[in-house]
Amino acid sequence: MMVLYRARVFNAARMFSTLVGHSGREYVCQKLLQRHPTKPALDIHLALCDGKPFVLKPVSRSIFDLLQEFKDDFGNNPRLRIHVDENKKENVLVL
């Protein structure tokens, strides 16, 4: 006599990557928003920090430096969309 048991399959919890911004805040990636056609390192992600949504946008080093200058010059202008945090090591802007 052969006894068969139904196997239980558990879905593994997916690990999300975390980015720490210059401010010290931790952003936990939740979802891919836009895939870069040729460079996966430049994919744009939705992240959460303290329950609030943010967009993580990796950019090239030259763009990162240019946008940092832009923020320094125009950071107080409410009519412009400027990143709220950044990670210089990873060249990631937080919007």
mmCIF file of C-alpha atoms in Angstrom:
data_model
loop_
_atom_site.group_PDB
_atom_site.id
_atom_site.type_symbol
_atom_site.label_atom_id
_atom_site.label_comp_id
_atom_site.label_asym_id
_atom_site.label_seq_id
_atom_site.Cartn_x
_atom_site.Cartn_y
_atom_site.Cartn_z
ATOM 1 C CA MET A 1 0.000 0.000 0.000
ATOM 2 C CA MET A 2 1.398 3.412 -1.007
ATOM 3 C CA VAL A 3 0.494 6.513 1.017
ATOM 4 C CA LEU A 4 0.740 9.850 -0.718
ATOM 5 C CA TYR A 5 0.867 13.156 1.078
ATOM 6 C CA ARG A 6 0.143 16.496 -0.457
ATOM 7 C CA ALA A 7 3.274 18.599 -0.230
ATOM 8 C CA ARG A 8 2.946 22.143 1.014
ATOM 9 C CA VAL A 9 4.779 24.758 -0.964
ATOM 10 C CA PHE A 10 5.667 27.981 0.805
ATOM 11 C CA ASN A 11 6.388 31.086 -1.167
ATOM 12 C CA ALA A 12 9.626 32.592 0.029
ATOM 13 C CA ALA A 13 9.422 36.139 1.252
ATOM 14 C CA ARG A 14 11.003 38.418 -1.294
ATOM 15 C CA MET A 15 13.823 40.530 0.075
ATOM 16 C CA PHE A 16 13.662 44.180 -0.853
ATOM 17 C CA SER A 17 16.793 46.247 -1.125
ATOM 18 C CA THR A 18 17.268 49.237 1.120
ATOM 19 C CA LEU A 19 18.888 52.554 0.267
ATOM 20 C CA VAL A 20 20.121 54.953 2.944
ATOM 21 C CA GLY A 21 19.927 58.597 1.899
ATOM 22 C CA HIS A 22 22.225 61.470 2.847
ATOM 23 C CA SER A 23 19.655 62.452 5.482
ATOM 24 C CA GLY A 24 20.020 59.046 7.164
ATOM 25 C CA ARG A 25 16.534 57.921 6.140
ATOM 26 C CA GLU A 26 16.124 54.333 4.973
ATOM 27 C CA TYR A 27 14.163 53.747 1.779
ATOM 28 C CA VAL A 28 12.889 50.211 1.217
ATOM 29 C CA CYS A 29 12.287 49.327 -2.449
ATOM 30 C CA GLN A 30 8.775 48.023 -3.024
ATOM 31 C CA LYS A 31 8.130 47.966 -6.746
ATOM 32 C CA LEU A 32 9.761 48.488 -10.110
ATOM 33 C CA LEU A 33 8.165 51.530 -11.748
ATOM 34 C CA GLN A 34 10.126 51.734 -14.987
ATOM 35 C CA ARG A 35 12.657 49.338 -16.436
ATOM 36 C CA HIS A 36 15.585 50.885 -18.297
ATOM 37 C CA PRO A 37 15.784 49.343 -21.793
ATOM 38 C CA THR A 38 19.528 48.618 -21.693
ATOM 39 C CA LYS A 39 20.884 49.231 -18.164
ATOM 40 C CA PRO A 40 19.116 47.520 -15.245
ATOM 41 C CA ALA A 41 21.179 49.640 -12.832
ATOM 42 C CA LEU A 42 19.131 52.648 -14.010
ATOM 43 C CA ASP A 43 15.709 51.108 -13.296
ATOM 44 C CA ILE A 44 13.358 53.435 -11.379
ATOM 45 C CA HIS A 45 11.753 52.066 -8.197
ATOM 46 C CA LEU A 46 8.996 52.952 -5.768
ATOM 47 C CA ALA A 47 10.231 52.895 -2.176
ATOM 48 C CA LEU A 48 8.732 53.494 1.250
ATOM 49 C CA CYS A 49 10.219 55.432 4.134
ATOM 50 C CA ASP A 50 8.179 55.700 7.339
ATOM 51 C CA GLY A 51 5.133 54.572 5.357
ATOM 52 C CA LYS A 52 5.425 57.370 2.788
ATOM 53 C CA PRO A 53 6.083 56.682 -0.920
ATOM 54 C CA PHE A 54 9.211 57.955 -2.670
ATOM 55 C CA VAL A 55 10.727 57.391 -6.096
ATOM 56 C CA LEU A 56 14.339 56.192 -6.323
ATOM 57 C CA LYS A 57 15.964 57.307 -9.560
ATOM 58 C CA PRO A 58 19.531 56.234 -10.334
ATOM 59 C CA VAL A 59 21.376 58.596 -12.676
ATOM 60 C CA SER A 60 24.849 58.922 -14.180
ATOM 61 C CA ARG A 61 27.521 60.681 -12.117
ATOM 62 C CA SER A 62 27.485 63.776 -14.364
ATOM 63 C CA ILE A 63 23.685 64.141 -14.092
ATOM 64 C CA PHE A 64 23.872 63.571 -10.328
ATOM 65 C CA ASP A 65 26.443 66.367 -9.915
ATOM 66 C CA LEU A 66 24.472 68.716 -12.181
ATOM 67 C CA LEU A 67 21.238 68.135 -10.240
ATOM 68 C CA GLN A 68 23.051 68.678 -6.941
ATOM 69 C CA GLU A 69 24.169 72.107 -8.213
ATOM 70 C CA PHE A 70 20.625 72.764 -9.408
ATOM 71 C CA LYS A 71 19.274 71.910 -5.940
ATOM 72 C CA ASP A 72 21.830 74.199 -4.288
ATOM 73 C CA ASP A 73 20.830 77.097 -6.560
ATOM 74 C CA PHE A 74 17.055 76.589 -6.731
ATOM 75 C CA GLY A 75 16.186 74.306 -3.794
ATOM 76 C CA ASN A 76 13.810 76.802 -2.170
ATOM 77 C CA ASN A 77 11.661 77.307 -5.267
ATOM 78 C CA PRO A 78 8.259 75.627 -4.700
ATOM 79 C CA ARG A 79 7.512 75.602 -8.447
ATOM 80 C CA LEU A 80 10.335 73.197 -9.260
ATOM 81 C CA ARG A 81 10.398 69.484 -8.581
ATOM 82 C CA ILE A 82 13.712 68.859 -6.868
ATOM 83 C CA HIS A 83 14.909 65.689 -5.176
ATOM 84 C CA VAL A 84 14.395 65.545 -1.408
ATOM 85 C CA ASP A 85 17.304 63.225 -0.609
ATOM 86 C CA GLU A 86 20.162 61.484 -2.362
ATOM 87 C CA ASN A 87 22.773 58.759 -2.069
ATOM 88 C CA LYS A 88 26.033 59.997 -3.575
ATOM 89 C CA LYS A 89 27.793 56.621 -3.468
ATOM 90 C CA GLU A 90 25.046 54.982 -5.558
ATOM 91 C CA ASN A 91 24.185 58.118 -7.633
ATOM 92 C CA VAL A 92 20.524 57.792 -6.660
ATOM 93 C CA LEU A 93 18.078 60.682 -6.319
ATOM 94 C CA VAL A 94 15.054 60.413 -4.035
ATOM 95 C CA LEU A 95 11.940 62.203 -5.298
#
